[in-house]
Coordinates of C-alpha atoms in Angstrom, one line a residue:
X1 CA 12.8 -22.4 -20.5
X2 CA 13.7 -24.7 -17.7
X3 CA 14.0 -28.4 -18.4
X4 CA 13.6 -30.9 -15.5
X5 CA 15.1 -34.3 -15.7
X6 CA 12.9 -37.4 -15.3
X7 CA 13.6 -39.5 -12.3
X8 CA 15.4 -42.8 -12.9
X9 CA 16.3 -45.3 -10.2
X10 CA 19.9 -46.4 -9.9
X11 CA 21.4 -43.5 -11.9
X12 CA 22.4 -40.0 -11.0
X13 CA 20.3 -37.1 -12.4
X14 CA 22.1 -33.7 -12.0
X15 CA 19.8 -30.8 -12.6
X16 CA 22.8 -28.5 -12.4
X17 CA 24.2 -29.7 -15.7
X18 CA 24.6 -26.8 -18.2
X19 CA 22.2 -28.2 -20.7
X20 CA 19.3 -28.4 -18.2
X21 CA 20.3 -25.7 -15.7
X22 CA 17.4 -23.3 -14.8
X23 CA 19.5 -20.7 -13.0
X24 CA 18.6 -17.9 -15.4
X25 CA 15.0 -19.1 -16.1
X26 CA 12.7 -16.0 -15.8
X27 CA 10.1 -18.0 -13.8
X28 CA 12.5 -18.3 -10.9
X29 CA 14.0 -14.8 -11.0
X30 CA 10.8 -13.2 -9.8
X31 CA 9.8 -10.6 -7.2
X32 CA 6.5 -11.5 -5.6
X33 CA 5.3 -8.9 -3.2
X34 CA 2.2 -8.6 -1.0
X35 CA 2.1 -5.0 0.2
X36 CA -0.3 -2.9 2.2
X37 CA -0.1 0.7 3.5
X38 CA -2.3 2.8 5.6
X39 CA -1.6 6.4 6.5
X40 CA -3.2 9.1 8.6
X41 CA -2.7 12.9 8.8
X42 CA -3.8 15.2 11.5
X43 CA -3.3 18.9 12.2
X44 CA -4.4 20.6 15.4
X45 CA -4.4 24.4 15.9
X46 CA -3.6 24.6 19.7
X47 CA -3.7 28.4 19.5
X48 CA -3.3 31.2 17.0
X49 CA 0.5 30.7 17.1
X50 CA 0.9 27.0 17.9
X51 CA 0.1 24.0 15.7
X52 CA 0.6 20.3 16.2
X53 CA 0.8 17.9 13.2
X54 CA 0.8 14.1 13.5
X55 CA 1.4 11.7 10.5
X56 CA 1.2 8.0 11.5
X57 CA 1.5 5.1 9.1
X58 CA 1.7 1.3 8.9
X59 CA 3.2 -0.8 6.2
X60 CA 3.0 -4.6 5.6
X61 CA 5.3 -6.3 3.2
X62 CA 5.8 -10.0 2.3
X63 CA 8.3 -10.3 -0.5
X64 CA 11.3 -12.1 -2.0
X65 CA 13.5 -11.9 -5.0
X66 CA 13.1 -15.5 -6.3
X67 CA 16.0 -18.0 -6.3
X68 CA 17.3 -21.3 -7.6
X69 CA 19.7 -23.9 -6.0
X70 CA 20.7 -27.4 -7.1
X71 CA 20.9 -29.5 -4.0
X72 CA 22.6 -32.9 -3.8
X73 CA 20.4 -35.5 -2.1
X74 CA 23.4 -36.2 0.2
X75 CA 23.7 -32.5 1.3
X76 CA 24.6 -32.5 5.0
X77 CA 21.8 -30.1 5.7
X78 CA 19.3 -32.7 4.4
X79 CA 20.9 -35.4 6.6
X80 CA 20.8 -33.1 9.7
X81 CA 21.1 -35.0 12.9
X82 CA 19.9 -38.3 11.4
X83 CA 22.1 -41.2 10.4
X84 CA 20.6 -41.6 7.0
X85 CA 22.7 -41.4 3.8
X86 CA 20.5 -38.6 2.4
X87 CA 17.0 -37.7 1.3
X88 CA 15.3 -38.9 -1.9
X89 CA 14.1 -35.6 -3.3
X90 CA 12.8 -36.8 -6.7
X91 CA 11.3 -40.1 -5.5
X92 CA 13.3 -42.5 -7.6
X93 CA 14.4 -44.7 -4.7
X94 CA 18.0 -43.5 -4.5
X95 CA 20.0 -40.6 -3.1
X96 CA 22.4 -40.2 -6.1
X97 CA 20.8 -37.1 -7.6
X98 CA 21.2 -33.3 -7.5
X99 CA 17.8 -31.7 -7.6
X100 CA 16.7 -28.2 -8.5
X101 CA 14.7 -26.4 -5.7
X102 CA 13.1 -23.0 -5.5
X103 CA 15.1 -21.1 -2.9
X104 CA 14.0 -17.5 -2.2
X105 CA 14.9 -15.4 0.8
X106 CA 11.5 -14.1 2.0
X107 CA 11.1 -11.0 4.2
X108 CA 8.0 -10.2 6.2
X109 CA 7.9 -6.7 7.5
X110 CA 5.6 -4.9 9.9
X111 CA 6.6 -1.2 10.1
X112 CA 5.0 1.5 12.3
X113 CA 6.0 5.1 11.8
X114 CA 5.0 8.5 13.3
X115 CA 6.2 11.9 12.1
X116 CA 5.1 14.8 14.2
X117 CA 5.9 18.5 14.5
X118 CA 5.0 21.2 17.0
X119 CA 5.2 24.5 15.1
X120 CA 5.4 27.8 16.9
X121 CA 4.8 30.9 14.8
X122 CA 6.9 33.5 16.7
X123 CA 5.7 36.3 14.4
X124 CA 4.8 36.9 10.8
X125 CA 8.4 36.2 9.6
X126 CA 9.7 33.6 12.1
X127 CA 8.8 30.1 13.3
X128 CA 10.3 27.5 15.6
X129 CA 9.6 23.8 14.8
X130 CA 10.2 20.9 17.1
X131 CA 10.0 17.5 15.4
X132 CA 9.9 13.9 16.6
X133 CA 10.1 10.8 14.4
X134 CA 9.4 7.2 15.5
X135 CA 10.0 4.3 13.2
X136 CA 9.9 0.6 14.2
X137 CA 10.2 -2.2 11.7
X138 CA 10.0 -5.9 12.6
X139 CA 11.7 -8.0 9.9
X140 CA 11.1 -11.7 9.9
X141 CA 13.6 -13.1 7.3
X142 CA 13.2 -16.7 6.4
X143 CA 14.4 -19.0 3.6
X144 CA 12.2 -22.1 3.7
X145 CA 13.0 -23.8 0.4
X146 CA 10.3 -25.1 -1.9
X147 CA 9.6 -27.4 -4.8
X148 CA 9.5 -26.8 -8.6
X149 CA 6.9 -28.3 -10.9
X150 CA 7.8 -30.3 -14.0
X151 CA 8.3 -27.0 -16.0
X152 CA 10.6 -25.4 -13.5
X153 CA 8.1 -23.1 -12.0
X154 CA 7.7 -22.7 -8.2
X155 CA 4.8 -24.6 -6.6
X156 CA 4.4 -21.5 -4.4
X157 CA 6.0 -18.1 -5.0
X158 CA 6.8 -17.9 -1.2
X159 CA 8.2 -21.5 -1.3
X160 CA 8.0 -23.5 2.0
X161 CA 6.7 -20.5 4.0
X162 CA 3.3 -20.7 2.4
X163 CA 3.6 -23.9 0.3
X164 CA 5.0 -27.4 0.6
X165 CA 8.3 -27.2 2.4
X166 CA 11.3 -29.4 1.7
X167 CA 11.9 -31.6 4.8
X168 CA 15.2 -32.9 6.0
X169 CA 15.7 -36.6 7.1
X170 CA 14.9 -35.6 10.7
X171 CA 11.7 -33.7 9.8
X172 CA 13.0 -30.1 9.9
X173 CA 12.4 -27.6 7.1
X174 CA 15.3 -27.1 4.8
X175 CA 16.2 -23.4 5.1
X176 CA 18.6 -20.9 3.6
X177 CA 18.3 -18.4 6.4
X178 CA 16.3 -17.8 9.6
X179 CA 16.5 -14.6 11.6
X180 CA 14.4 -11.9 13.3
X181 CA 15.4 -8.2 13.4
X182 CA 14.0 -5.0 14.9
X183 CA 15.1 -1.8 13.3
X184 CA 14.3 1.2 15.5
X185 CA 14.7 4.9 15.0
X186 CA 13.9 7.7 17.5
X187 CA 14.8 11.1 16.2
X188 CA 14.3 14.6 17.6
X189 CA 14.9 17.8 15.8
X190 CA 14.7 21.5 16.3
X191 CA 14.6 24.2 13.5
X192 CA 14.4 27.9 13.4
X193 CA 13.3 29.8 10.2
X194 CA 13.1 33.5 9.7
X195 CA 12.9 36.2 7.0
X196 CA 14.4 39.7 6.8
X197 CA 14.9 42.6 4.4
X198 CA 11.2 42.7 3.6
X199 CA 11.2 38.9 3.0
X200 CA 14.0 38.9 0.4
X201 CA 16.4 37.2 2.9
X202 CA 15.6 33.8 4.5
X203 CA 17.7 31.7 6.8
X204 CA 17.2 28.4 8.5
X205 CA 19.1 26.8 11.4
X206 CA 18.5 23.3 12.5
X207 CA 19.7 20.4 14.6
X208 CA 18.6 16.8 14.6
X209 CA 19.6 13.9 16.7
X210 CA 18.8 10.4 15.3
X211 CA 19.1 7.4 17.6
X212 CA 19.3 4.2 15.6
X213 CA 19.0 0.7 17.1
X214 CA 19.4 -2.6 15.4
X215 CA 18.3 -5.7 17.3
X216 CA 19.7 -8.9 15.8
X217 CA 18.5 -12.5 16.3
X218 CA 20.3 -15.0 14.2
X219 CA 18.9 -18.5 14.4
X220 CA 21.3 -20.2 12.0
X221 CA 25.0 -20.5 11.9
X222 CA 27.0 -17.9 9.9
X223 CA 29.9 -18.8 7.7
X224 CA 33.0 -16.7 8.1
X225 CA 33.0 -16.2 4.3
X226 CA 29.4 -14.8 4.4
X227 CA 25.9 -16.2 4.3
X228 CA 23.9 -18.4 6.7
X229 CA 24.2 -22.1 7.3
X230 CA 21.0 -23.6 8.7
X231 CA 21.2 -27.2 9.9
X232 CA 20.2 -29.6 12.7
X233 CA 23.5 -31.4 12.5
X234 CA 25.5 -31.2 15.8
X235 CA 28.4 -28.8 15.7
X236 CA 31.8 -29.1 17.2
X237 CA 32.8 -27.4 20.4
X238 CA 33.7 -23.7 19.8
X239 CA 37.3 -22.9 19.3
X240 CA 39.3 -20.0 20.9
X241 CA 37.6 -17.6 18.5
X242 CA 34.1 -18.9 19.2
X243 CA 33.8 -20.7 15.8
X244 CA 32.5 -24.2 15.2
X245 CA 32.8 -26.7 12.5
X246 CA 30.6 -29.5 11.1
X247 CA 31.6 -33.0 10.1
X248 CA 31.8 -33.2 6.3
X249 CA 31.4 -29.5 5.8
X250 CA 34.1 -27.1 4.8
X251 CA 34.8 -23.9 6.7
X252 CA 34.2 -22.4 10.1
X253 CA 30.9 -21.0 11.4
X254 CA 29.7 -18.5 14.1
X255 CA 27.0 -20.1 16.2
X256 CA 23.5 -18.6 16.4
X257 CA 23.5 -15.3 18.4
X258 CA 21.6 -12.3 19.4
X259 CA 22.6 -8.7 20.1
X260 CA 21.9 -5.0 19.6
X261 CA 23.9 -2.3 17.7
X262 CA 23.3 1.4 18.3
X263 CA 24.2 4.5 16.3
X264 CA 23.5 8.1 17.2
X265 CA 24.8 11.6 16.4
X266 CA 24.0 15.3 16.6
X267 CA 23.6 16.7 13.1
X268 CA 23.5 20.5 12.5
X269 CA 22.3 22.2 9.3
X270 CA 22.1 25.8 8.1
X271 CA 20.7 27.4 5.0
X272 CA 20.3 30.9 3.6
X273 CA 18.6 32.2 0.5
X274 CA 18.5 35.8 -1.0
X275 CA 16.2 37.3 -3.6
X276 CA 17.9 40.6 -4.4
X277 CA 15.7 42.1 -7.1
X278 CA 12.3 40.4 -6.7
X279 CA 12.3 39.5 -10.4
X280 CA 12.5 35.7 -10.0
X281 CA 16.3 35.4 -9.2
X282 CA 17.2 33.6 -6.0
X283 CA 20.6 32.8 -4.7
X284 CA 21.2 30.2 -1.9
X285 CA 23.8 28.3 0.1
X286 CA 23.4 25.5 2.6
X287 CA 25.3 23.0 4.8
X288 CA 24.1 19.8 6.4
X289 CA 25.7 17.0 8.4
X290 CA 24.4 13.5 7.8
X291 CA 24.5 10.0 9.3
X292 CA 23.8 6.7 7.6
X293 CA 23.7 3.6 9.7
X294 CA 24.6 0.1 8.3
X295 CA 21.5 -1.7 7.1
X296 CA 20.2 -4.4 9.4
X297 CA 20.8 -7.2 6.7
X298 CA 24.5 -6.6 6.5
X299 CA 25.1 -6.8 10.2
X300 CA 24.5 -10.5 10.0
X301 CA 27.6 -11.2 7.9
X302 CA 30.7 -12.0 9.9
X303 CA 33.2 -10.3 7.6
X304 CA 31.5 -6.9 7.8
X305 CA 30.4 -6.8 11.4
X306 CA 32.9 -3.9 11.7
X307 CA 31.0 -1.7 9.2
X308 CA 31.0 1.8 10.7
X309 CA 28.2 4.3 10.2
X310 CA 28.7 6.7 7.3
X311 CA 28.9 10.4 8.1
X312 CA 28.6 13.3 5.6
X313 CA 29.3 16.9 5.4
X314 CA 27.4 18.5 2.4
X315 CA 27.6 22.0 1.0
X316 CA 25.4 23.5 -1.7
X317 CA 25.7 26.8 -3.5
X318 CA 23.2 27.8 -6.2
X319 CA 21.0 30.1 -8.2
X320 CA 17.4 29.7 -9.3
X321 CA 15.3 31.7 -11.7
X322 CA 11.5 31.5 -12.0
X323 CA 10.1 33.7 -14.8
X324 CA 6.9 33.9 -16.7
X325 CA 8.1 31.5 -19.5
X326 CA 11.5 30.3 -18.3
X327 CA 12.6 28.4 -15.1
X328 CA 16.3 27.7 -14.6
X329 CA 18.7 26.6 -11.9
X330 CA 22.4 25.9 -11.4
X331 CA 23.9 24.3 -8.3
X332 CA 27.5 23.6 -7.3
X333 CA 27.8 21.1 -4.5
X334 CA 30.5 19.3 -2.5
X335 CA 30.1 16.3 -0.1
X336 CA 32.7 14.7 2.1
X337 CA 31.9 11.1 3.2
X338 CA 33.8 9.4 6.0
X339 CA 33.4 5.6 6.2
X340 CA 31.5 5.7 2.9
X341 CA 29.2 2.6 2.7
X342 CA 28.9 0.8 -0.6
X343 CA 26.6 -2.2 -1.2
X344 CA 27.1 -5.2 -3.4
X345 CA 24.5 -7.9 -4.2
X346 CA 25.7 -11.4 -4.0
X347 CA 23.3 -13.6 -6.1
X348 CA 24.8 -16.8 -4.6
X349 CA 24.0 -15.6 -1.1
X350 CA 20.9 -13.8 -2.2
X351 CA 21.7 -10.7 -0.2
X352 CA 23.5 -7.4 -0.3
X353 CA 26.8 -6.9 1.6
X354 CA 27.9 -3.5 2.8
X355 CA 31.5 -2.4 3.0
X356 CA 33.3 0.8 4.0
X357 CA 35.5 2.4 1.4
X358 CA 36.9 5.0 3.7
X359 CA 36.8 8.7 2.9
X360 CA 35.3 9.8 -0.4
X361 CA 35.1 13.3 -1.8
X362 CA 32.4 14.2 -4.3
X363 CA 31.6 17.4 -6.0
X364 CA 29.6 18.3 -9.0
X365 CA 27.4 20.8 -10.9
X366 CA 23.7 20.4 -11.6
X367 CA 21.9 22.6 -14.2
X368 CA 18.4 22.6 -15.6
X369 CA 16.2 24.8 -17.7
X370 CA 12.6 24.7 -18.6
X371 CA 11.0 26.8 -21.3
X372 CA 7.3 27.4 -22.1
X373 CA 7.9 27.9 -25.8
X374 CA 4.3 28.4 -26.7
X375 CA 1.0 28.1 -24.9
X376 CA 0.9 24.5 -25.9
X377 CA 4.6 23.4 -26.1
X378 CA 7.1 23.2 -23.2
X379 CA 10.7 22.0 -23.2
X380 CA 13.0 20.9 -20.4
X381 CA 16.6 19.9 -20.2
X382 CA 19.1 19.0 -17.4
X383 CA 22.7 18.1 -17.1
X384 CA 24.7 16.8 -14.1
X385 CA 28.5 16.5 -13.7
X386 CA 29.8 14.3 -10.9
X387 CA 33.4 14.0 -9.8
X388 CA 34.3 11.5 -7.2
X389 CA 37.5 10.3 -5.6
X390 CA 38.2 7.6 -3.0
X391 CA 41.0 8.9 -0.8
X392 CA 42.5 5.8 0.7
X393 CA 43.5 2.2 -0.1
X394 CA 41.2 -0.3 1.5
X395 CA 42.7 -3.0 3.8
X396 CA 41.8 -6.4 2.6
X397 CA 43.6 -8.2 5.4
X398 CA 46.5 -7.6 7.7
X399 CA 49.0 -7.6 4.8
X400 CA 47.1 -6.8 1.6
X401 CA 45.6 -3.4 0.7
X402 CA 43.3 -2.9 -2.3
X403 CA 44.7 0.0 -4.4
X404 CA 41.6 2.2 -4.4
X405 CA 43.2 5.6 -3.5
X406 CA 42.6 8.1 -6.3
X407 CA 39.9 5.9 -7.9
X408 CA 36.3 7.0 -8.7
X409 CA 33.3 5.8 -6.8
X410 CA 31.5 2.8 -8.2
X411 CA 28.2 3.1 -10.0
X412 CA 28.6 6.9 -10.2
X413 CA 28.6 8.3 -13.8
X414 CA 30.4 11.5 -14.5
X415 CA 27.7 12.8 -16.8
X416 CA 23.9 12.4 -16.7
X417 CA 21.7 14.3 -19.2
X418 CA 18.0 14.4 -19.6
X419 CA 15.5 16.2 -21.9
X420 CA 11.7 16.3 -22.3
X421 CA 9.3 17.9 -24.8
X422 CA 5.6 18.1 -23.9
X423 CA 2.7 19.3 -26.1
X424 CA -0.7 20.0 -24.5
X425 CA -3.9 20.8 -26.5
X426 CA -7.2 20.7 -24.8
X427 CA -7.4 17.4 -22.9
X428 CA -4.6 15.8 -25.0
X429 CA -1.0 15.7 -23.7
X430 CA 1.9 14.2 -25.7
X431 CA 5.4 13.8 -24.2
X432 CA 8.8 12.6 -25.4
X433 CA 11.8 12.4 -23.1
X434 CA 15.3 10.9 -23.1
X435 CA 18.1 10.2 -20.6
X436 CA 21.8 9.7 -21.1
X437 CA 23.8 7.9 -18.4
X438 CA 27.6 7.9 -18.7
X439 CA 30.0 5.1 -18.0
X440 CA 29.9 3.6 -14.5
X441 CA 32.6 1.7 -12.7
X442 CA 31.6 -1.7 -11.4
X443 CA 34.7 -2.3 -9.1
X444 CA 36.5 -0.3 -6.5
X445 CA 39.8 -0.4 -8.4
X446 CA 38.0 0.8 -11.6
X447 CA 39.0 -2.2 -13.8
X448 CA 35.6 -3.0 -15.2
X449 CA 32.7 -0.7 -16.1
X450 CA 29.2 -0.6 -17.6
X451 CA 29.1 1.4 -20.8
X452 CA 27.1 4.6 -21.2
X453 CA 23.5 4.3 -22.5
X454 CA 20.7 6.5 -23.8
X455 CA 17.0 5.6 -23.6
X456 CA 13.9 7.4 -24.9
X457 CA 10.4 7.2 -23.3
X458 CA 7.1 8.5 -24.7
X459 CA 3.7 9.1 -23.1
X460 CA 0.2 10.0 -24.3
X461 CA -2.6 11.2 -22.0
X462 CA -6.1 12.3 -22.5
X463 CA -8.2 13.9 -19.7
X464 CA -12.0 13.9 -19.8
X465 CA -12.5 17.2 -18.1
X466 CA -14.4 18.5 -21.2
X467 CA -17.0 15.8 -20.6
X468 CA -17.5 16.8 -17.0
X469 CA -15.4 14.0 -15.7
X470 CA -12.9 15.9 -13.5
X471 CA -9.5 14.1 -12.7
X472 CA -10.4 11.2 -15.0
X473 CA -7.9 10.2 -17.7
X474 CA -6.4 7.5 -19.7
X475 CA -2.6 7.4 -20.3
X476 CA -0.3 5.2 -22.3
X477 CA 3.4 5.1 -21.4
X478 CA 6.1 3.5 -23.6
X479 CA 9.5 3.1 -21.9
X480 CA 12.7 2.4 -23.8
X481 CA 10.9 3.4 -27.0
X482 CA 13.7 2.3 -29.3
X483 CA 14.2 -1.0 -27.5
X484 CA 17.8 -0.4 -26.6
X485 CA 19.8 -3.0 -24.8
X486 CA 21.7 -1.6 -21.8
X487 CA 22.9 -2.5 -18.4
X488 CA 20.8 -1.0 -15.5
X489 CA 21.9 -1.3 -11.9
X490 CA 25.2 -2.8 -11.0
X491 CA 25.9 -5.2 -8.1
X492 CA 29.3 -3.7 -7.7
X493 CA 32.2 -6.1 -6.9
X494 CA 34.4 -6.2 -3.8
X495 CA 37.0 -5.0 -5.0
X496 CA 38.3 -5.9 -8.4
X497 CA 37.2 -7.9 -11.5
X498 CA 40.8 -9.4 -11.7
X499 CA 40.3 -13.0 -10.3
X500 CA 44.1 -13.4 -10.1
X501 CA 44.1 -11.0 -7.1
X502 CA 43.1 -12.3 -3.7
X503 CA 40.4 -9.6 -3.6
X504 CA 39.1 -10.3 -7.1
X505 CA 35.4 -11.0 -7.6
X506 CA 32.9 -11.0 -10.4
X507 CA 30.6 -8.0 -10.8
X508 CA 26.9 -8.6 -11.7
X509 CA 24.7 -6.4 -13.8
X510 CA 20.9 -6.1 -14.2
X511 CA 19.8 -5.9 -17.8
X512 CA 17.7 -2.8 -18.5
X513 CA 14.1 -3.4 -19.3
X514 CA 13.2 -3.8 -23.0
X515 CA 10.4 -1.7 -24.7
X516 CA 7.6 -1.7 -22.2
X517 CA 3.9 -0.6 -22.6
X518 CA 1.8 0.6 -19.7
X519 CA -1.8 1.7 -19.9
X520 CA -3.3 3.5 -16.9
X521 CA -6.9 4.6 -16.4
X522 CA -7.5 7.1 -13.6
X523 CA -10.9 7.8 -12.1
X524 CA -12.0 10.2 -9.5
X525 CA -15.5 10.1 -7.9

């Protein structure tokens, strides 16, 4: 529950007091989302040997992750450029109070994409593919704060953007952030595939060249400790480092700015597979280079403006078997990451912050087996072992290094196990599955972790094909069947949970969902 304090003139009401705080109230930790997608597919046979495919799409998203902030009525952002002592938020005739507001960070995205390929069938065993990908996303990220009702629920789930905004003394909207970004990708690729030895040997050679561009438009000031500071209050003149200050406000800030960041690379890949006996056994090996550019969100934070793109060299070696009743595979893989990017969610700032942890080596083994035990019963199991090592200490400042060399990568369990049993009889399908996730480190120096957990899920589905209703079914899913309590995702800490260290911080965890029921009805007509 969330308890609001009644307004009382002449006395201070503080809605941040522990006994009335709404910070963990479920009605404020929400995820409203208005989403729409449209997609087209086209394939044109230009000749017997040449084919063009075009796959355009558009996505619209308006969403946020909720939020809650207690704001003093004398907050300098409320005062702005006016000379008033504050703003009476609860209407009791004074400015002595600290009032709870709904403070989500809302993102409105318009995303246009096109994937296209020109495929040239050189002969029955070989083809050449030229690909082009275009992706442009316009992100309007705002944080107009809104009001809570008497029960602590937001008047509008999109706060001041779609509802009644909170106004400052000089009539501006009280905001947590305000920026416009354009994320642009142009990528070209070329791949050659061929078969030999009567089709038993296949090899693929490829090269792709992604060109990323991040256009940034920051309309608020940015604190040197992270986060945006939106105000109409006049700032001081910039110092030698281009930073400004505000009267009555701690810290230094970077003024509003705009700019563009670009990332590009040429990334080769090669793969080979061999089926020696034509009895379902297949052996393969592959190599691929990768590039991951920093996310647009994180380029707005002063302390991580130097985040470098992450590059990867990945190798895979494996075996697969596909028989009449058994399918199985085993893969040994190795990946070397340079400038490995790790993200942490800061609930106070309401955003994720990227950081480079230097070189990271990962290797592991993945194995799975599926068995069709009878005509009605099938079984499946998988196991993954993951070994990771951070190779270097991370510089915290010019004199302090975080002791991360030799540590394991955050949120990366060594062991992950899964199993499923499924029984099908006529139109009835019954399934039971389970997953085990091992211990995961929550900090770069491995001084706090989330314990391992196991969850079971069940599903029941009935198809109405026997009644002439093709592709029509009803399905019941029960997740976390035993209602186990566990920690799901981790907002990993930079860099240690030890607050006595200058680089200490508090990790945050998402609680796993309790037992959940979902009923689905599927119709085809």
